Amino acid sequence: IFGSIPTKRCSALCILPKGEAPYRTAANPNRTDSHIHIESKGEDIMMPIKKLVTVCAIAAATLAPAQADHVVTVGGAVPNFKVTDHTNKVHEFDKDLKGKIVVLEWTNKDCPFAGGAYYTPERMLMPEMQKNYTAKGIIWLSVISSAPGKEGYIDTKNEGGKKHLEMYKNATAVIIDDKADFSNMFHAKVTTTVAVIDREGKLAYLGSATDKDHNQNFLSEATESILKGEPVKTPETQAFGCGIKNELK
């Protein structure tokens, strides 16, 4: 019996024994040895059949549920979510945000890419955009998805953490996503990653705030288009920066 594991991290062919029949692979149906290849990140890995069966069983139990999680795609409707900010205030999408333009910004104070957009004089990009767009009624949520103790994490309970929060003072709120549930929902893996949700509750843009040379501001272009009721010309780009230090799917 052949079955595949639904996961983006590896692809595997699960072989379940049936009596004393030889173990086979789809690529080589005549194969009768006790090992099988698993492709993982482009590499072939040899694994004993008995161990593979165990791995397949575990994968089926642990990875399949993740596929059922709400994952947002560009152009698709954003499902309801609840996130908590640095003041412990809960922001619920359907109740508090739907019908408004919402900017999500995954950030990291210790990352030269994300942090540089705040404290590099020639690149004071984020504070200016936050001030400009929140004045127009746009909700701007800066999201910190670093795990406790990891790079970029802010402990909001101590004075040092409260001081660091000052850099995000122009945002509507700072979301503490220390279990990475929110970043996984939007496939945010690096800082800076930005997402823009339109008034209809659809994900209109996802990717980088700017190009790598900071000559083109994708975030501003997308937001301005949405404000004008126009389609976003470039709805998706490749985000770049520091990897989010947490358990990402």
Short mmCIF file of the C-alpha atoms (twelve columns), coordinates in Angstrom:
data_MODEL
# 
_entry.id   MODEL 
# 
loop_
_atom_site.group_PDB 
_atom_site.id 
_atom_site.type_symbol 
_atom_site.label_atom_id 
_atom_site.label_alt_id 
_atom_site.label_comp_id 
_atom_site.label_asym_id 
_atom_site.label_seq_id 
_atom_site.Cartn_x 
_atom_site.Cartn_y 
_atom_site.Cartn_z 
_atom_site.pdbx_PDB_model_num 
ATOM 1   C CA . ILE A 1   0.000   0.000   0.000  1 
ATOM 2   C CA . PHE A 2   1.461   3.331   -0.981 1 
ATOM 3   C CA . GLY A 3   0.726   6.650   0.687  1 
ATOM 4   C CA . SER A 4   2.407   10.047  0.838  1 
ATOM 5   C CA . ILE A 5   3.030   12.349  3.749  1 
ATOM 6   C CA . PRO A 6   1.489   15.807  3.186  1 
ATOM 7   C CA . THR A 7   4.274   18.116  4.266  1 
ATOM 8   C CA . LYS A 8   6.333   20.877  2.696  1 
ATOM 9   C CA . ARG A 9   9.462   19.917  4.596  1 
ATOM 10  C CA . CYS A 10  9.986   16.525  3.050  1 
ATOM 11  C CA . SER A 11  8.315   14.097  0.730  1 
ATOM 12  C CA . ALA A 12  8.277   10.433  1.558  1 
ATOM 13  C CA . LEU A 13  6.799   7.216   0.306  1 
ATOM 14  C CA . CYS A 14  5.263   5.270   3.160  1 
ATOM 15  C CA . ILE A 15  5.469   1.532   2.712  1 
ATOM 16  C CA . LEU A 16  3.214   -0.600  4.852  1 
ATOM 17  C CA . PRO A 17  4.019   -4.316  4.984  1 
ATOM 18  C CA . LYS A 18  1.448   -6.756  3.744  1 
ATOM 19  C CA . GLY A 19  2.273   -10.224 4.894  1 
ATOM 20  C CA . GLU A 20  5.637   -11.358 3.585  1 
ATOM 21  C CA . ALA A 21  5.357   -9.448  0.303  1 
ATOM 22  C CA . PRO A 22  8.506   -7.604  -0.840 1 
ATOM 23  C CA . TYR A 23  8.738   -3.900  -0.066 1 
ATOM 24  C CA . ARG A 24  8.506   -1.814  -3.189 1 
ATOM 25  C CA . THR A 25  8.805   1.814   -4.262 1 
ATOM 26  C CA . ALA A 26  6.872   3.639   -6.922 1 
ATOM 27  C CA . ALA A 27  10.111  4.364   -8.780 1 
ATOM 28  C CA . ASN A 28  11.292  0.749   -8.610 1 
ATOM 29  C CA . PRO A 29  8.420   -1.725  -8.170 1 
ATOM 30  C CA . ASN A 30  10.825  -4.681  -8.289 1 
ATOM 31  C CA . ARG A 31  12.948  -3.481  -5.401 1 
ATOM 32  C CA . THR A 32  13.132  -6.041  -2.590 1 
ATOM 33  C CA . ASP A 33  15.822  -4.754  -0.223 1 
ATOM 34  C CA . SER A 34  15.192  -3.490  3.274  1 
ATOM 35  C CA . HIS A 35  15.773  0.215   2.683  1 
ATOM 36  C CA . ILE A 36  13.941  2.953   0.862  1 
ATOM 37  C CA . HIS A 37  14.857  6.461   -0.240 1 
ATOM 38  C CA . ILE A 38  13.260  9.519   1.275  1 
ATOM 39  C CA . GLU A 39  13.687  12.861  -0.405 1 
ATOM 40  C CA . SER A 40  14.267  15.684  2.068  1 
ATOM 41  C CA . LYS A 41  15.253  19.175  0.976  1 
ATOM 42  C CA . GLY A 42  16.485  17.836  -2.317 1 
ATOM 43  C CA . GLU A 43  18.653  15.088  -0.844 1 
ATOM 44  C CA . ASP A 44  18.196  11.330  -0.854 1 
ATOM 45  C CA . ILE A 45  18.242  9.665   2.539  1 
ATOM 46  C CA . MET A 46  18.423  5.924   3.090  1 
ATOM 47  C CA . MET A 47  16.215  4.618   5.879  1 
ATOM 48  C CA . PRO A 48  15.430  1.091   7.053  1 
ATOM 49  C CA . ILE A 49  11.918  0.029   6.135  1 
ATOM 50  C CA . LYS A 50  10.862  -0.710  9.711  1 
ATOM 51  C CA . LYS A 51  12.030  2.713   10.812 1 
ATOM 52  C CA . LEU A 52  10.336  4.312   7.831  1 
ATOM 53  C CA . VAL A 53  7.018   2.729   8.753  1 
ATOM 54  C CA . THR A 54  7.381   4.232   12.219 1 
ATOM 55  C CA . VAL A 55  8.296   7.617   10.776 1 
ATOM 56  C CA . CYS A 56  5.297   7.477   8.455  1 
ATOM 57  C CA . ALA A 57  2.987   6.653   11.319 1 
ATOM 58  C CA . ILE A 58  4.326   9.545   13.386 1 
ATOM 59  C CA . ALA A 59  4.179   11.916  10.425 1 
ATOM 60  C CA . ALA A 60  0.604   10.976  9.677  1 
ATOM 61  C CA . ALA A 61  -0.314  11.742  13.268 1 
ATOM 62  C CA . THR A 62  1.665   14.974  13.675 1 
ATOM 63  C CA . LEU A 63  1.869   16.594  10.258 1 
ATOM 64  C CA . ALA A 64  -1.581  15.994  8.859  1 
ATOM 65  C CA . PRO A 65  -3.342  18.180  11.452 1 
ATOM 66  C CA . ALA A 66  -1.038  21.062  10.510 1 
ATOM 67  C CA . GLN A 67  -2.399  20.872  6.989  1 
ATOM 68  C CA . ALA A 68  -5.863  21.537  8.358  1 
ATOM 69  C CA . ASP A 69  -4.770  24.774  10.061 1 
ATOM 70  C CA . HIS A 70  -5.979  28.003  8.519  1 
ATOM 71  C CA . VAL A 71  -3.245  29.207  6.193  1 
ATOM 72  C CA . VAL A 72  -3.843  32.458  4.374  1 
ATOM 73  C CA . THR A 73  -3.069  32.772  0.671  1 
ATOM 74  C CA . VAL A 74  -2.801  35.933  -1.393 1 
ATOM 75  C CA . GLY A 75  -6.203  36.854  -2.791 1 
ATOM 76  C CA . GLY A 76  -7.977  34.618  -0.320 1 
ATOM 77  C CA . ALA A 77  -10.226 35.526  2.582  1 
ATOM 78  C CA . VAL A 78  -8.516  35.932  5.934  1 
ATOM 79  C CA . PRO A 79  -10.173 33.708  8.556  1 
ATOM 80  C CA . ASN A 80  -10.991 35.036  11.964 1 
ATOM 81  C CA . PHE A 81  -8.050  35.271  14.340 1 
ATOM 82  C CA . LYS A 82  -7.364  36.545  17.826 1 
ATOM 83  C CA . VAL A 83  -3.997  38.050  18.769 1 
ATOM 84  C CA . THR A 84  -2.799  39.669  21.968 1 
ATOM 85  C CA . ASP A 85  -0.765  42.864  22.061 1 
ATOM 86  C CA . HIS A 86  1.876   44.091  24.484 1 
ATOM 87  C CA . THR A 87  -0.780  45.526  26.823 1 
ATOM 88  C CA . ASN A 88  -2.646  42.183  26.901 1 
ATOM 89  C CA . LYS A 89  -5.435  43.616  24.757 1 
ATOM 90  C CA . VAL A 90  -6.992  41.041  22.425 1 
ATOM 91  C CA . HIS A 91  -7.537  41.991  18.784 1 
ATOM 92  C CA . GLU A 92  -10.110 39.822  17.022 1 
ATOM 93  C CA . PHE A 93  -10.250 40.084  13.244 1 
ATOM 94  C CA . ASP A 94  -13.977 39.597  12.643 1 
ATOM 95  C CA . LYS A 95  -14.963 41.774  15.593 1 
ATOM 96  C CA . ASP A 96  -12.374 44.569  15.603 1 
ATOM 97  C CA . LEU A 97  -10.549 44.679  12.272 1 
ATOM 98  C CA . LYS A 98  -12.700 43.403  9.430  1 
ATOM 99  C CA . GLY A 99  -13.830 46.156  7.088  1 
ATOM 100 C CA . LYS A 100 -10.629 48.099  7.687  1 
ATOM 101 C CA . ILE A 101 -7.281  48.053  5.913  1 
ATOM 102 C CA . VAL A 102 -4.826  46.183  8.118  1 
ATOM 103 C CA . VAL A 103 -1.039  46.101  7.782  1 
ATOM 104 C CA . LEU A 104 0.842   43.283  9.492  1 
ATOM 105 C CA . GLU A 105 4.570   43.751  9.949  1 
ATOM 106 C CA . TRP A 106 6.782   40.971  11.289 1 
ATOM 107 C CA . THR A 107 9.716   42.657  12.946 1 
ATOM 108 C CA . ASN A 108 12.795  42.002  15.081 1 
ATOM 109 C CA . LYS A 109 14.643  44.737  16.940 1 
ATOM 110 C CA . ASP A 110 17.921  42.789  16.727 1 
ATOM 111 C CA . CYS A 111 17.774  42.094  12.990 1 
ATOM 112 C CA . PRO A 112 19.755  44.529  10.801 1 
ATOM 113 C CA . PHE A 113 17.093  44.264  8.094  1 
ATOM 114 C CA . ALA A 114 14.012  44.779  10.251 1 
ATOM 115 C CA . GLY A 115 15.602  46.872  12.980 1 
ATOM 116 C CA . GLY A 116 17.471  48.949  10.410 1 
ATOM 117 C CA . ALA A 117 14.156  50.199  9.065  1 
ATOM 118 C CA . TYR A 118 13.699  51.888  12.452 1 
ATOM 119 C CA . TYR A 119 17.079  53.085  13.643 1 
ATOM 120 C CA . THR A 120 19.157  53.643  10.487 1 
ATOM 121 C CA . PRO A 121 18.908  57.391  9.732  1 
ATOM 122 C CA . GLU A 122 18.688  56.997  5.964  1 
ATOM 123 C CA . ARG A 123 16.138  54.209  6.299  1 
ATOM 124 C CA . MET A 124 13.595  55.437  8.842  1 
ATOM 125 C CA . LEU A 125 11.024  53.615  6.764  1 
ATOM 126 C CA . MET A 126 8.647   51.956  9.211  1 
ATOM 127 C CA . PRO A 127 8.010   54.791  11.711 1 
ATOM 128 C CA . GLU A 128 7.194   57.164  8.854  1 
ATOM 129 C CA . MET A 129 4.812   54.750  7.140  1 
ATOM 130 C CA . GLN A 130 3.175   53.823  10.439 1 
ATOM 131 C CA . LYS A 131 2.542   57.485  11.251 1 
ATOM 132 C CA . ASN A 132 1.286   58.227  7.745  1 
ATOM 133 C CA . TYR A 133 -1.065  55.273  7.384  1 
ATOM 134 C CA . THR A 134 -2.507  55.125  10.879 1 
ATOM 135 C CA . ALA A 135 -3.463  58.787  10.380 1 
ATOM 136 C CA . LYS A 136 -5.532  57.585  7.413  1 
ATOM 137 C CA . GLY A 137 -7.384  55.060  9.562  1 
ATOM 138 C CA . ILE A 138 -5.282  52.042  8.677  1 
ATOM 139 C CA . ILE A 139 -4.612  49.509  11.423 1 
ATOM 140 C CA . TRP A 140 -0.902  48.710  11.726 1 
ATOM 141 C CA . LEU A 141 0.073   45.707  13.807 1 
ATOM 142 C CA . SER A 142 3.779   45.147  14.389 1 
ATOM 143 C CA . VAL A 143 4.260   41.468  15.142 1 
ATOM 144 C CA . ILE A 144 7.064   39.961  17.223 1 
ATOM 145 C CA . SER A 145 7.163   36.203  16.688 1 
ATOM 146 C CA . SER A 146 10.478  35.482  18.386 1 
ATOM 147 C CA . ALA A 147 10.386  32.781  21.042 1 
ATOM 148 C CA . PRO A 148 11.207  33.774  24.638 1 
ATOM 149 C CA . GLY A 149 14.946  34.177  25.064 1 
ATOM 150 C CA . LYS A 150 15.586  34.218  21.326 1 
ATOM 151 C CA . GLU A 151 16.787  37.041  19.097 1 
ATOM 152 C CA . GLY A 152 14.214  39.794  18.822 1 
ATOM 153 C CA . TYR A 153 12.063  38.702  21.755 1 
ATOM 154 C CA . ILE A 154 10.780  41.489  23.970 1 
ATOM 155 C CA . ASP A 155 9.823   40.822  27.559 1 
ATOM 156 C CA . THR A 156 7.048   43.342  28.057 1 
ATOM 157 C CA . LYS A 157 7.125   42.878  31.817 1 
ATOM 158 C CA . ASN A 158 10.532  44.406  32.482 1 
ATOM 159 C CA . GLU A 159 11.783  47.955  32.006 1 
ATOM 160 C CA . GLY A 160 14.216  46.979  29.248 1 
ATOM 161 C CA . GLY A 161 11.424  45.428  27.243 1 
ATOM 162 C CA . LYS A 162 9.184   48.439  27.717 1 
ATOM 163 C CA . LYS A 163 11.987  50.662  26.455 1 
ATOM 164 C CA . HIS A 164 12.378  48.557  23.318 1 
ATOM 165 C CA . LEU A 165 8.655   48.879  22.629 1 
ATOM 166 C CA . GLU A 166 9.171   52.604  22.151 1 
ATOM 167 C CA . MET A 167 10.526  51.981  18.656 1 
ATOM 168 C CA . TYR A 168 7.069   50.767  17.636 1 
ATOM 169 C CA . LYS A 169 5.178   53.704  19.161 1 
ATOM 170 C CA . ASN A 170 3.692   54.757  15.806 1 
ATOM 171 C CA . ALA A 171 2.070   51.360  15.236 1 
ATOM 172 C CA . THR A 172 -1.497  50.722  16.318 1 
ATOM 173 C CA . ALA A 173 -0.308  47.869  18.528 1 
ATOM 174 C CA . VAL A 174 2.573   45.431  19.003 1 
ATOM 175 C CA . ILE A 175 1.460   41.822  18.802 1 
ATOM 176 C CA . ILE A 176 3.332   39.283  20.935 1 
ATOM 177 C CA . ASP A 177 3.313   36.034  18.953 1 
ATOM 178 C CA . ASP A 178 5.862   34.075  20.977 1 
ATOM 179 C CA . LYS A 179 4.424   30.695  19.914 1 
ATOM 180 C CA . ALA A 180 4.557   31.688  16.222 1 
ATOM 181 C CA . ASP A 181 0.917   30.766  15.602 1 
ATOM 182 C CA . PHE A 182 0.290   34.049  13.793 1 
ATOM 183 C CA . SER A 183 3.463   33.884  11.702 1 
ATOM 184 C CA . ASN A 184 2.632   30.319  10.666 1 
ATOM 185 C CA . MET A 185 -0.846  31.418  9.652  1 
ATOM 186 C CA . PHE A 186 0.631   33.871  7.146  1 
ATOM 187 C CA . HIS A 187 3.753   31.864  6.284  1 
ATOM 188 C CA . ALA A 188 5.923   34.647  7.677  1 
ATOM 189 C CA . LYS A 189 9.411   33.196  8.072  1 
ATOM 190 C CA . VAL A 190 11.711  36.220  8.056  1 
ATOM 191 C CA . THR A 191 11.820  39.789  9.310  1 
ATOM 192 C CA . THR A 192 10.767  41.934  7.717  1 
ATOM 193 C CA . THR A 193 7.659   40.277  6.236  1 
ATOM 194 C CA . VAL A 194 4.588   42.419  5.643  1 
ATOM 195 C CA . ALA A 195 0.999   41.601  4.779  1 
ATOM 196 C CA . VAL A 196 -1.860  43.898  3.833  1 
ATOM 197 C CA . ILE A 197 -5.502  42.922  4.333  1 
ATOM 198 C CA . ASP A 198 -8.052  44.931  2.337  1 
ATOM 199 C CA . ARG A 199 -11.469 46.179  3.418  1 
ATOM 200 C CA . GLU A 200 -13.124 43.036  2.073  1 
ATOM 201 C CA . GLY A 201 -11.076 40.924  4.448  1 
ATOM 202 C CA . LYS A 202 -8.825  39.452  1.771  1 
ATOM 203 C CA . LEU A 203 -5.064  39.198  1.798  1 
ATOM 204 C CA . ALA A 204 -4.113  41.736  -0.864 1 
ATOM 205 C CA . TYR A 205 -0.328  41.727  -0.425 1 
ATOM 206 C CA . LEU A 206 2.292   39.486  1.165  1 
ATOM 207 C CA . GLY A 207 6.073   39.717  1.034  1 
ATOM 208 C CA . SER A 208 8.834   42.257  1.450  1 
ATOM 209 C CA . ALA A 209 8.338   45.883  2.417  1 
ATOM 210 C CA . THR A 210 10.832  47.016  -0.237 1 
ATOM 211 C CA . ASP A 211 13.263  45.562  -2.744 1 
ATOM 212 C CA . LYS A 212 16.752  44.757  -1.484 1 
ATOM 213 C CA . ASP A 213 18.147  48.101  -2.647 1 
ATOM 214 C CA . HIS A 214 15.251  49.977  -1.002 1 
ATOM 215 C CA . ASN A 215 14.410  51.643  -4.295 1 
ATOM 216 C CA . GLN A 216 10.905  50.235  -4.618 1 
ATOM 217 C CA . ASN A 217 8.441   50.294  -1.742 1 
ATOM 218 C CA . PHE A 218 6.100   47.353  -2.354 1 
ATOM 219 C CA . LEU A 219 4.227   47.915  0.887  1 
ATOM 220 C CA . SER A 220 3.454   51.537  0.107  1 
ATOM 221 C CA . GLU A 221 2.437   50.713  -3.464 1 
ATOM 222 C CA . ALA A 222 0.057   47.988  -2.299 1 
ATOM 223 C CA . THR A 223 -1.456  50.118  0.456  1 
ATOM 224 C CA . GLU A 224 -1.968  53.122  -1.823 1 
ATOM 225 C CA . SER A 225 -3.693  50.930  -4.406 1 
ATOM 226 C CA . ILE A 226 -6.058  49.555  -1.782 1 
ATOM 227 C CA . LEU A 227 -6.833  53.054  -0.501 1 
ATOM 228 C CA . LYS A 228 -7.796  54.043  -4.051 1 
ATOM 229 C CA . GLY A 229 -9.873  50.916  -4.560 1 
ATOM 230 C CA . GLU A 230 -7.508  49.675  -7.251 1 
ATOM 231 C CA . PRO A 231 -6.037  46.172  -7.645 1 
ATOM 232 C CA . VAL A 232 -2.548  45.650  -6.294 1 
ATOM 233 C CA . LYS A 233 -0.171  45.387  -9.239 1 
ATOM 234 C CA . THR A 234 2.382   43.275  -7.378 1 
ATOM 235 C CA . PRO A 235 0.398   41.235  -4.820 1 
ATOM 236 C CA . GLU A 236 3.266   38.988  -3.739 1 
ATOM 237 C CA . THR A 237 7.047   39.277  -3.447 1 
ATOM 238 C CA . GLN A 238 9.800   37.283  -1.755 1 
ATOM 239 C CA . ALA A 239 10.468  38.550  1.762  1 
ATOM 240 C CA . PHE A 240 14.089  38.683  2.907  1 
ATOM 241 C CA . GLY A 241 15.893  39.294  6.184  1 
ATOM 242 C CA . CYS A 242 16.567  37.403  9.414  1 
ATOM 243 C CA . GLY A 243 14.827  34.105  10.037 1 
ATOM 244 C CA . ILE A 244 12.170  34.245  12.739 1 
ATOM 245 C CA . LYS A 245 13.584  32.477  15.778 1 
ATOM 246 C CA . ASN A 246 10.751  30.143  16.620 1 
ATOM 247 C CA . GLU A 247 9.046   26.873  15.594 1 
ATOM 248 C CA . LEU A 248 7.858   27.569  12.071 1 
ATOM 249 C CA . LYS A 249 5.785   25.285  9.886  1 
# 
